[in-house]
mmCIF file of C-alpha atoms and ligand atoms in Angstrom:
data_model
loop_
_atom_site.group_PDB
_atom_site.id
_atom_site.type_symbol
_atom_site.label_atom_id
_atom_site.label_comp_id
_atom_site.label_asym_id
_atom_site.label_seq_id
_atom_site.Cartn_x
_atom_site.Cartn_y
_atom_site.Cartn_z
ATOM 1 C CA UNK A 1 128.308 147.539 41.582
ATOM 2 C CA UNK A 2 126.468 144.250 41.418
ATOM 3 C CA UNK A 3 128.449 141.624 40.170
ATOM 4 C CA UNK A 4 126.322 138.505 38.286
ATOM 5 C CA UNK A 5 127.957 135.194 38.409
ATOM 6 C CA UNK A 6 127.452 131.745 38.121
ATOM 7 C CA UNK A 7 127.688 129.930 41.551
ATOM 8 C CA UNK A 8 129.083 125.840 40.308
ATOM 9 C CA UNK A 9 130.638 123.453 42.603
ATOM 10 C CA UNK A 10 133.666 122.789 43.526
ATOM 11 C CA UNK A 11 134.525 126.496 45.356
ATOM 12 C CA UNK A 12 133.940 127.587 41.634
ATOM 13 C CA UNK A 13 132.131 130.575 40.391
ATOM 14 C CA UNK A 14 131.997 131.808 36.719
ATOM 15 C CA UNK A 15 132.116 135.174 36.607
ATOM 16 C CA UNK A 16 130.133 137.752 33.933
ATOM 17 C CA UNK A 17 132.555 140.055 32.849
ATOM 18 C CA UNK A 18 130.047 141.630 30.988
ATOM 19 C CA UNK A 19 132.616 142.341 28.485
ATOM 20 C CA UNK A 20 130.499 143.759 25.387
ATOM 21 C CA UNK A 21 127.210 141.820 26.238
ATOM 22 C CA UNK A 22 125.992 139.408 28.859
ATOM 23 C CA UNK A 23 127.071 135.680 29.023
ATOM 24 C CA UNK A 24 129.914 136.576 26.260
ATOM 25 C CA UNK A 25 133.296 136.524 28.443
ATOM 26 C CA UNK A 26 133.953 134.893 32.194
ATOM 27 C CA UNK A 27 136.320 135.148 34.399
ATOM 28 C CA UNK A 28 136.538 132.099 36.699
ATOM 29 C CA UNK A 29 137.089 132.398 40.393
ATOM 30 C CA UNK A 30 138.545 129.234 42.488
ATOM 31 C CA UNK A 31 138.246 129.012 46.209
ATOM 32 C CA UNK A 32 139.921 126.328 48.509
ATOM 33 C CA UNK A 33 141.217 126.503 51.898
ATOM 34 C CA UNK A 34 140.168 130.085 52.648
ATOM 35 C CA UNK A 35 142.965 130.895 49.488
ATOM 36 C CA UNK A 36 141.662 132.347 46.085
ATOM 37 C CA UNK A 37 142.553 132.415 41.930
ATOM 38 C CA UNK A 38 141.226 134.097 38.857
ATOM 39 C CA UNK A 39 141.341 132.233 35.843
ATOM 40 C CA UNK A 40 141.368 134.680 33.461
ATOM 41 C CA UNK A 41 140.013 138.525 33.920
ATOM 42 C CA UNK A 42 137.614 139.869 31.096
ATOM 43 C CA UNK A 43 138.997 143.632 30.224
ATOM 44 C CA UNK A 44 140.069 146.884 32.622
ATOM 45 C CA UNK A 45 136.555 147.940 32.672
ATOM 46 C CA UNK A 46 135.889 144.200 34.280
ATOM 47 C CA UNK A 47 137.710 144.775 37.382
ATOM 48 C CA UNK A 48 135.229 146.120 39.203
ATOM 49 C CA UNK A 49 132.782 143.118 39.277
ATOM 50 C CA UNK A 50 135.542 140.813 39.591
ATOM 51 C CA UNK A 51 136.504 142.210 42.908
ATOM 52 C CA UNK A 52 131.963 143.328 43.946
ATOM 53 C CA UNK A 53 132.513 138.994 43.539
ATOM 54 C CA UNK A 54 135.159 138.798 45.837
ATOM 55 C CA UNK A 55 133.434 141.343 48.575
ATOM 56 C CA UNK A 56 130.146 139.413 47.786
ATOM 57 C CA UNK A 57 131.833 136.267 48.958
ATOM 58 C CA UNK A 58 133.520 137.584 52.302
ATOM 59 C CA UNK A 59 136.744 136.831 50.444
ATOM 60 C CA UNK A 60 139.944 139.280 51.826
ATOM 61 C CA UNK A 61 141.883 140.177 48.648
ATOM 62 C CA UNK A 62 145.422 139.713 50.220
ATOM 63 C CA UNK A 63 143.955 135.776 50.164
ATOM 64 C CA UNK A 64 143.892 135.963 46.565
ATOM 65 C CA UNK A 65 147.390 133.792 45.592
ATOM 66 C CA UNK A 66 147.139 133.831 41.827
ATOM 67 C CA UNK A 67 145.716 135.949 38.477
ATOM 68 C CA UNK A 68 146.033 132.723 36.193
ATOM 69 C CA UNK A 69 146.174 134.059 32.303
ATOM 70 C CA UNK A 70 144.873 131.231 29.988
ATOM 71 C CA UNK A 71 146.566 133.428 27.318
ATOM 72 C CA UNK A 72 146.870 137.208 26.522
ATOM 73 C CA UNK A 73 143.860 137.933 24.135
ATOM 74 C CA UNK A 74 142.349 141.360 25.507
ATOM 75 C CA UNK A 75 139.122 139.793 26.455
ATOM 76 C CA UNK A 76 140.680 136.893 28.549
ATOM 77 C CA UNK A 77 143.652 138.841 30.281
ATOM 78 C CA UNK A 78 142.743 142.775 29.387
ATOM 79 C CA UNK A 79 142.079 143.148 33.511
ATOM 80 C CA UNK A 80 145.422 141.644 34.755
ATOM 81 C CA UNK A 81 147.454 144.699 35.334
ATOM 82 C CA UNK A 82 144.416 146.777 37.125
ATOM 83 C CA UNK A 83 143.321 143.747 39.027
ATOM 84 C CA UNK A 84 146.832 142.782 40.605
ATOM 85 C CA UNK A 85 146.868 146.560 41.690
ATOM 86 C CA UNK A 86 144.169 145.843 44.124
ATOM 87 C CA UNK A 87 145.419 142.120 45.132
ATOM 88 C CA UNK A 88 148.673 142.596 47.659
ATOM 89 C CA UNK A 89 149.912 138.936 47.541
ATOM 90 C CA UNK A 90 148.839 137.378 44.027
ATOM 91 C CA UNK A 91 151.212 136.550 41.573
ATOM 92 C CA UNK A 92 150.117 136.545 37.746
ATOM 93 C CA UNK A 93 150.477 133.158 35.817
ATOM 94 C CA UNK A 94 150.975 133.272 32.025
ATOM 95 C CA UNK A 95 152.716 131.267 28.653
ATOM 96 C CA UNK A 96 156.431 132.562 28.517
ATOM 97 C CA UNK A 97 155.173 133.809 24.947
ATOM 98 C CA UNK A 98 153.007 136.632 27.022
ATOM 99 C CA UNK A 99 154.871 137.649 29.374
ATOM 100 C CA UNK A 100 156.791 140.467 27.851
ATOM 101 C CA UNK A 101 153.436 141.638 26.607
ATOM 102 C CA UNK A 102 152.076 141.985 30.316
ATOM 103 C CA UNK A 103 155.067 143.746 31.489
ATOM 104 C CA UNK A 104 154.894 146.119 28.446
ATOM 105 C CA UNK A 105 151.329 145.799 27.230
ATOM 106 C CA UNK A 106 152.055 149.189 24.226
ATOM 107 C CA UNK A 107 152.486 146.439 20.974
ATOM 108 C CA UNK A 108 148.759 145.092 22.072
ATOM 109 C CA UNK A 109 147.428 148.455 22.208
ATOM 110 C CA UNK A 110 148.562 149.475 19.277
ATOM 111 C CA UNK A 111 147.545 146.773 17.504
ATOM 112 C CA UNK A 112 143.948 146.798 18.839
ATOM 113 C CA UNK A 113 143.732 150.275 18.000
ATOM 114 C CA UNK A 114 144.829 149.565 14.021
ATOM 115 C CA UNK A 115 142.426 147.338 13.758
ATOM 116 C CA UNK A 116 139.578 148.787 15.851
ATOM 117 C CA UNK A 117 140.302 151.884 16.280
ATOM 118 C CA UNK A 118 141.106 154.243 19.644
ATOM 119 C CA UNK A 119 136.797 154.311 19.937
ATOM 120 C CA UNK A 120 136.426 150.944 20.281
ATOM 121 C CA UNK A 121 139.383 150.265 22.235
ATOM 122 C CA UNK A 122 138.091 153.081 24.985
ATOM 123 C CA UNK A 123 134.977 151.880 25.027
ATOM 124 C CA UNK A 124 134.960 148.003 25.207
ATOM 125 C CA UNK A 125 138.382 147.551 26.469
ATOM 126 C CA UNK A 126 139.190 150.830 28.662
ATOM 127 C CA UNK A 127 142.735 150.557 29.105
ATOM 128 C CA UNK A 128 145.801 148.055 29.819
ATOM 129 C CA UNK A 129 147.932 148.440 32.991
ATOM 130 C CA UNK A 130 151.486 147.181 32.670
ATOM 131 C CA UNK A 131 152.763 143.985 34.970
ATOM 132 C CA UNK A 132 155.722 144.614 37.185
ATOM 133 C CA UNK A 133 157.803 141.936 36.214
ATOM 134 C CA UNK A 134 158.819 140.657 39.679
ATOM 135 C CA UNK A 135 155.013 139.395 39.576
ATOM 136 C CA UNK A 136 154.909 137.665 36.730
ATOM 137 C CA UNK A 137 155.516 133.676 36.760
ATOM 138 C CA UNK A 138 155.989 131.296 33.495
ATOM 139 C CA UNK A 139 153.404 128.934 33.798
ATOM 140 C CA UNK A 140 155.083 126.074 32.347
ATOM 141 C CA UNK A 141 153.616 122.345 30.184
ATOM 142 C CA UNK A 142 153.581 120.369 33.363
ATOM 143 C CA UNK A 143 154.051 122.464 36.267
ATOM 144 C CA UNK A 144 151.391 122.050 39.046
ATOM 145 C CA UNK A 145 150.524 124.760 41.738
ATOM 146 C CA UNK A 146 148.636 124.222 45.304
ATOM 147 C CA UNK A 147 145.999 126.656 45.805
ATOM 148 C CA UNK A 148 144.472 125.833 49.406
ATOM 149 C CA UNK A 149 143.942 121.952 49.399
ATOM 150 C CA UNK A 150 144.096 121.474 45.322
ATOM 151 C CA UNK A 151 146.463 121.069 42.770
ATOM 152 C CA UNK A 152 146.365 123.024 39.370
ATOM 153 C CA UNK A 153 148.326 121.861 36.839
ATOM 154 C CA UNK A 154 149.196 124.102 33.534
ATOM 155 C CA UNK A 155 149.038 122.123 30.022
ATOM 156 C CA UNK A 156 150.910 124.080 27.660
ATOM 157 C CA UNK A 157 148.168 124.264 24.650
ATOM 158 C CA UNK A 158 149.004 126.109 21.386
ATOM 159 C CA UNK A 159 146.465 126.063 18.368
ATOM 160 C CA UNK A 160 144.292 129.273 19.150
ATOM 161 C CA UNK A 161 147.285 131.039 19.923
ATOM 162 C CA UNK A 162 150.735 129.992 20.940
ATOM 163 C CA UNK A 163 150.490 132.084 24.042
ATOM 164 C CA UNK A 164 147.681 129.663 25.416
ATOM 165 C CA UNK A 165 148.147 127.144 28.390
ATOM 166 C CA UNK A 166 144.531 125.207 30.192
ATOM 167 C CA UNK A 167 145.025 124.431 33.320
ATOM 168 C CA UNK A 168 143.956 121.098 34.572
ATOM 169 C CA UNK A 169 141.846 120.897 37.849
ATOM 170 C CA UNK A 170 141.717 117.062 39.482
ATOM 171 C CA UNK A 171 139.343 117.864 42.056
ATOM 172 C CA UNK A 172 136.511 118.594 39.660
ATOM 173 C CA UNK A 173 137.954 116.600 36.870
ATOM 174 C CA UNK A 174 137.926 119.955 34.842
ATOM 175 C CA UNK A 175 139.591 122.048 32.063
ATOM 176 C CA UNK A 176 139.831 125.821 32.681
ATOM 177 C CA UNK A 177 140.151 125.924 28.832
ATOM 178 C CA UNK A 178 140.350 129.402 27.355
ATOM 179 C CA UNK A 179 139.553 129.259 24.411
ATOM 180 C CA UNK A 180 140.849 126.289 23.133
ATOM 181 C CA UNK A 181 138.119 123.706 23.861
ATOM 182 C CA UNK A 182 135.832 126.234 21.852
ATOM 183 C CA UNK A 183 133.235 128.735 22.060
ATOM 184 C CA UNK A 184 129.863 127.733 23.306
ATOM 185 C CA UNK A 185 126.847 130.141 24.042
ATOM 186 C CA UNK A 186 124.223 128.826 26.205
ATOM 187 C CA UNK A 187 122.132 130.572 23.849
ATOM 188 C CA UNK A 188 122.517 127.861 21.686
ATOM 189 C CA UNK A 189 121.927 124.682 23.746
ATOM 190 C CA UNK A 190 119.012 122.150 22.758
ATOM 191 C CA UNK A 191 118.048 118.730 23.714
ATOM 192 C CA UNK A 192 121.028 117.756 21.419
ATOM 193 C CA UNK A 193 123.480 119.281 23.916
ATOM 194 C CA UNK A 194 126.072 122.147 23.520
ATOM 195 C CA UNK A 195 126.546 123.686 19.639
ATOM 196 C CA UNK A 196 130.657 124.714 19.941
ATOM 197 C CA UNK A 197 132.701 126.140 17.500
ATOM 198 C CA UNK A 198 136.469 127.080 17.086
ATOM 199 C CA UNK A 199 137.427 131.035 17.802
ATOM 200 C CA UNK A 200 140.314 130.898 14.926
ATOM 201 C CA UNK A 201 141.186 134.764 16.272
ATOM 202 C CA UNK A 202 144.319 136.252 14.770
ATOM 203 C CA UNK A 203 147.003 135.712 14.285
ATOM 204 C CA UNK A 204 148.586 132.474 15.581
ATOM 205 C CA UNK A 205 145.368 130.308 14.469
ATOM 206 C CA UNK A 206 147.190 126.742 13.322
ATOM 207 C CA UNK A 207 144.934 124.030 13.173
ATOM 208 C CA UNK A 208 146.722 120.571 12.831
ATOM 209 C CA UNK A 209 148.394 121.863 15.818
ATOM 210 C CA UNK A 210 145.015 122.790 17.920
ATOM 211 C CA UNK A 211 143.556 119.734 16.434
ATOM 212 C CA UNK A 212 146.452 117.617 18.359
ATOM 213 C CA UNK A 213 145.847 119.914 21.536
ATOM 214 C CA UNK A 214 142.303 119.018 21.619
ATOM 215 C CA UNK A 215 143.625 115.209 21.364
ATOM 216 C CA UNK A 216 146.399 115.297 24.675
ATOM 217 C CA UNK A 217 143.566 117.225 26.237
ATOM 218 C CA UNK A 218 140.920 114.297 25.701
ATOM 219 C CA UNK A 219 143.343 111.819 27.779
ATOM 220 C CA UNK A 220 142.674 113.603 30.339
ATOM 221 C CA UNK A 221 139.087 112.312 30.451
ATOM 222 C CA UNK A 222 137.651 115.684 31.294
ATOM 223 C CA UNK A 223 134.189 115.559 32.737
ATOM 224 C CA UNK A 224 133.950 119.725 32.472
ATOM 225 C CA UNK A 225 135.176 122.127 30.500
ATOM 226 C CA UNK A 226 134.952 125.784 31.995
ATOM 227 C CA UNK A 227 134.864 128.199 28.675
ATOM 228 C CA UNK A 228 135.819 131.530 28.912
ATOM 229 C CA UNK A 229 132.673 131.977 26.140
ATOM 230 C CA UNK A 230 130.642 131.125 28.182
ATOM 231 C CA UNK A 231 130.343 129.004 31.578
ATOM 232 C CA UNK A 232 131.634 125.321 32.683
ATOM 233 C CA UNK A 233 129.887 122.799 30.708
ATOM 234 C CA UNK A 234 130.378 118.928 30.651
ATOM 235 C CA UNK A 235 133.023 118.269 27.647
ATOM 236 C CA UNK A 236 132.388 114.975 26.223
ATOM 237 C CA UNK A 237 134.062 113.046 23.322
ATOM 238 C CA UNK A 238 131.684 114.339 21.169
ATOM 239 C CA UNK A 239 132.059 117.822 22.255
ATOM 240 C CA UNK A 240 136.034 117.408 21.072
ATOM 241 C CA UNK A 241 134.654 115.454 17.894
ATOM 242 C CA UNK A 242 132.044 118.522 16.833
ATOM 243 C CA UNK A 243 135.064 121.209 17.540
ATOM 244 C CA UNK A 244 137.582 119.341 15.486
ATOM 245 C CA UNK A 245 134.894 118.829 12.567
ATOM 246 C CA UNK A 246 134.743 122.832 12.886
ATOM 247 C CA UNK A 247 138.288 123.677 12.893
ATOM 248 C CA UNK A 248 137.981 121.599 9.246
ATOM 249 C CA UNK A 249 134.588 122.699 8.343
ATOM 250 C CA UNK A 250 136.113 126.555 8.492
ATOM 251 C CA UNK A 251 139.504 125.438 7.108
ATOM 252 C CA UNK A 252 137.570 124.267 4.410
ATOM 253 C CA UNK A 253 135.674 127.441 3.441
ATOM 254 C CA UNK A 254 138.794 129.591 3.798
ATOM 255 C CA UNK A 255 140.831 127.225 1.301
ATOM 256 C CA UNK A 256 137.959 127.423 -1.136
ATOM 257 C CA UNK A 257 137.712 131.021 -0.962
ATOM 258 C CA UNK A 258 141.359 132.235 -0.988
ATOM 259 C CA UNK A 259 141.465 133.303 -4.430
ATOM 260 C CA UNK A 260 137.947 134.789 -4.395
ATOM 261 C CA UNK A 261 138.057 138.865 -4.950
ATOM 262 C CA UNK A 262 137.079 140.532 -1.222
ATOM 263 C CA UNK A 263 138.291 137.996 0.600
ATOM 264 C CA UNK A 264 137.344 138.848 4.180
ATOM 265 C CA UNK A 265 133.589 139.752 3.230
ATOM 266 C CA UNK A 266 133.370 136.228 1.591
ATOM 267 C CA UNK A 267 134.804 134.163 4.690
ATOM 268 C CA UNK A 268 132.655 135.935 6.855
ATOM 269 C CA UNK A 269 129.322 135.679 4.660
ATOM 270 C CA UNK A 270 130.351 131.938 3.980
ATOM 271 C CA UNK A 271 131.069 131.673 8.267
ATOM 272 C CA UNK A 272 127.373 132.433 8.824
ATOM 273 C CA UNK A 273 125.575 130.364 6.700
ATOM 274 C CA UNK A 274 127.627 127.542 8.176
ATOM 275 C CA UNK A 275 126.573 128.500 11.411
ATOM 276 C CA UNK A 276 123.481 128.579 10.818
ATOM 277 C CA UNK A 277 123.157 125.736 9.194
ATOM 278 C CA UNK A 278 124.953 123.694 11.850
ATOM 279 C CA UNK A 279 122.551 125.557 14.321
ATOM 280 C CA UNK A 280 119.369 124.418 12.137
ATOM 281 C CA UNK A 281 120.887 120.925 12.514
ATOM 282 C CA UNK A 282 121.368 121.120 16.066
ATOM 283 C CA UNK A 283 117.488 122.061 16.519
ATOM 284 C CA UNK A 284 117.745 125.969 17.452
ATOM 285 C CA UNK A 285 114.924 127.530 17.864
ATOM 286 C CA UNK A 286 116.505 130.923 18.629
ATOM 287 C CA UNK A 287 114.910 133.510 15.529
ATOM 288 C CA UNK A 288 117.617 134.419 12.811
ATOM 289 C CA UNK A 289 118.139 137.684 13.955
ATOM 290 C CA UNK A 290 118.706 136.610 17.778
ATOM 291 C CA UNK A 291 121.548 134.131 15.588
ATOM 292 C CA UNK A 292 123.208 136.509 13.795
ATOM 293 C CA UNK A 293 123.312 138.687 16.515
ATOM 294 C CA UNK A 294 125.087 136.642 18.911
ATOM 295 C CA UNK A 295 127.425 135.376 16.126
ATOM 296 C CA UNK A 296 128.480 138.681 14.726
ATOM 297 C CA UNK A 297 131.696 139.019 16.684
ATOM 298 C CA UNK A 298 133.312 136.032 15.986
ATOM 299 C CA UNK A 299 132.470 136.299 12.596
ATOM 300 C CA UNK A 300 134.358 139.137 12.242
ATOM 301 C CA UNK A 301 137.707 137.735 13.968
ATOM 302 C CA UNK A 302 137.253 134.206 13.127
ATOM 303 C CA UNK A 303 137.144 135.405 9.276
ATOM 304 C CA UNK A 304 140.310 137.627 10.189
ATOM 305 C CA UNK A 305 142.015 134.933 11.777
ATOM 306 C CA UNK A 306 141.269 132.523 8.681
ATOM 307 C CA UNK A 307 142.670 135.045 6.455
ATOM 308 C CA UNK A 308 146.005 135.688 8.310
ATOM 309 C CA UNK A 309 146.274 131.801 8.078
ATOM 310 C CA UNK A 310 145.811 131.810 4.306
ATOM 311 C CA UNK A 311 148.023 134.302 3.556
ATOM 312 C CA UNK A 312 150.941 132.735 5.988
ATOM 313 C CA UNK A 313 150.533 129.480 4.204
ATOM 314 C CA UNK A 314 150.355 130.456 0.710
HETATM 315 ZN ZN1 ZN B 1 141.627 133.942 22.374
#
């Protein structure tokens, strides 16, 4: 096993999952004072590479203090129960609205498996361990936690999901943000910068109340952001500006479409020529195909989530 990761500063290393394809899903490992965290896990059929990175690095995995959930989609915490199996002294950190899902992960699986079916669900995801509950902590708005010589604090952050806290890291001024400062694919990058838009996943997507999250998050002054899709990258103003012009732009197309006959098909076929087009704008020179290709996925859950929010508010 080979792990690939991302070597950054600040005892930080993003970590390839290689959940589905390359450079789609990290997991983020922190190291200070000879003590380790994971910031989120990628899937069960991760695990491996997360702990090739921790071999790779001479780093003992009774030093590992904390499995920190950003929330309890499958592709950001999927690895939690079979990774604390192999971690004697860590403690998992998660929203009180996950924890009963880690300790009894069957409603998640089920659900996956309506929607995707048992193939997909073997295949991409593997399988999800149960928590024992005596390990699980509520990371709550506010709270901060010392991990060697640096303090984490957890920002409780619903808009994505109501599940989802960021956790705030002073020594490199950064947001370990999940996936509520967006989705950005280095793909995508031009001399313009980063091209990020909103993951509005089933089924909790709300987005006056993400929009607002995105706003406490800004006083911060965050110089990074570290995405979950994909890597740490420097979140400006006008990073937070372009997302919240998203959330709208695909608010927009789902409120104009609600009424149209095959709903779902016409959110996602109206989803990709808006990416596109905001791509075009934002000088990609990736071909269409490579585009579409990378976009597919989100298309299809970003179009899901848009039509679980129609039909809640109608
Ligand atoms: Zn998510």
């Amino acid at each position: 096993m080979k792990p690939i990761y991302h070597n950054l500063d600040f005892g930080i290393t993003c970590i390839d999952t290689q959940y589905m394809r390359d450079d789609f899903v990290a997991a983020y490992l922190i190291e200070d004072g000879k003590r380790a965290a994971f910031v989120d896990t990628g899937c069960y059929l991760s695990v491996p590479t997360l702990l090739a990175t921790l071999d790779k690095k001479n780093i003992k995995r009774k030093n590992v203090d904390y499995i920190i959930l950003t929330h309890i989609h499958l592709d950001h915490a999927g690895g939690a129960g079979e990774l604390i199996k192999h971690l004697p002294n860590a403690k998992v950190y998660v929203h009180e609205y996950g924890v009963n899902h880690l300790i009894d992960p069957s409603k998640l699986r089920t659900g996956v498996i309506q929607v995707y079916g048992e193939l997909f669900f073997k295949q991409f995801l593997g399988d999800l361990i149960p928590i024992p509950k005596n390990r699980i902590i509520i990371a709550k708005d506010n709270d901060e936690i010392s991990l060697g010589n640096r303090v984490l604090k957890f920002i409780d952050t619903p808009g994505h999901a109501r599940h989802h806290v960021c956790i705030w890291d002073e020594k490199s001024h950064g947001i370990f943000s999940g996936d509520t400062l967006g989705v950005s694919y280095r793909e995508f990058d031009t001399h313009q910068g980063e091209l990020i838009f909103p993951p509005t996943t089933p089924i909790q997507f709300d987005p006056e109340t993400w929009k607002n999250t995105i706003k406490q998050l800004m006083k911060l002054k965050p110089k990074y952001a570290y995405l979950t899709h994909f890597n740490r990258i420097e979140f400006t103003q006008d990073c937070a500006n372009m997302l919240i012009q998203h959330i709208d732009g695909f608010v927009k197309i789902a409120t104009i479409l609600k009424n149209t006959p095959n709903r779902h098909k016409a959110i996602k076929t109206t989803l990709l020529d808006y990416l596109l087009e905001i791509s075009t704008k934002h000088r990609v020179t990736l071909d269409k195909i490579q585009q579409i290709k990378l976009f597919k996925g989100d298309l299809e859950i970003c179009a899901q989530g848009l039509g679980v929010w129609l039909d809640k508010n109608s």
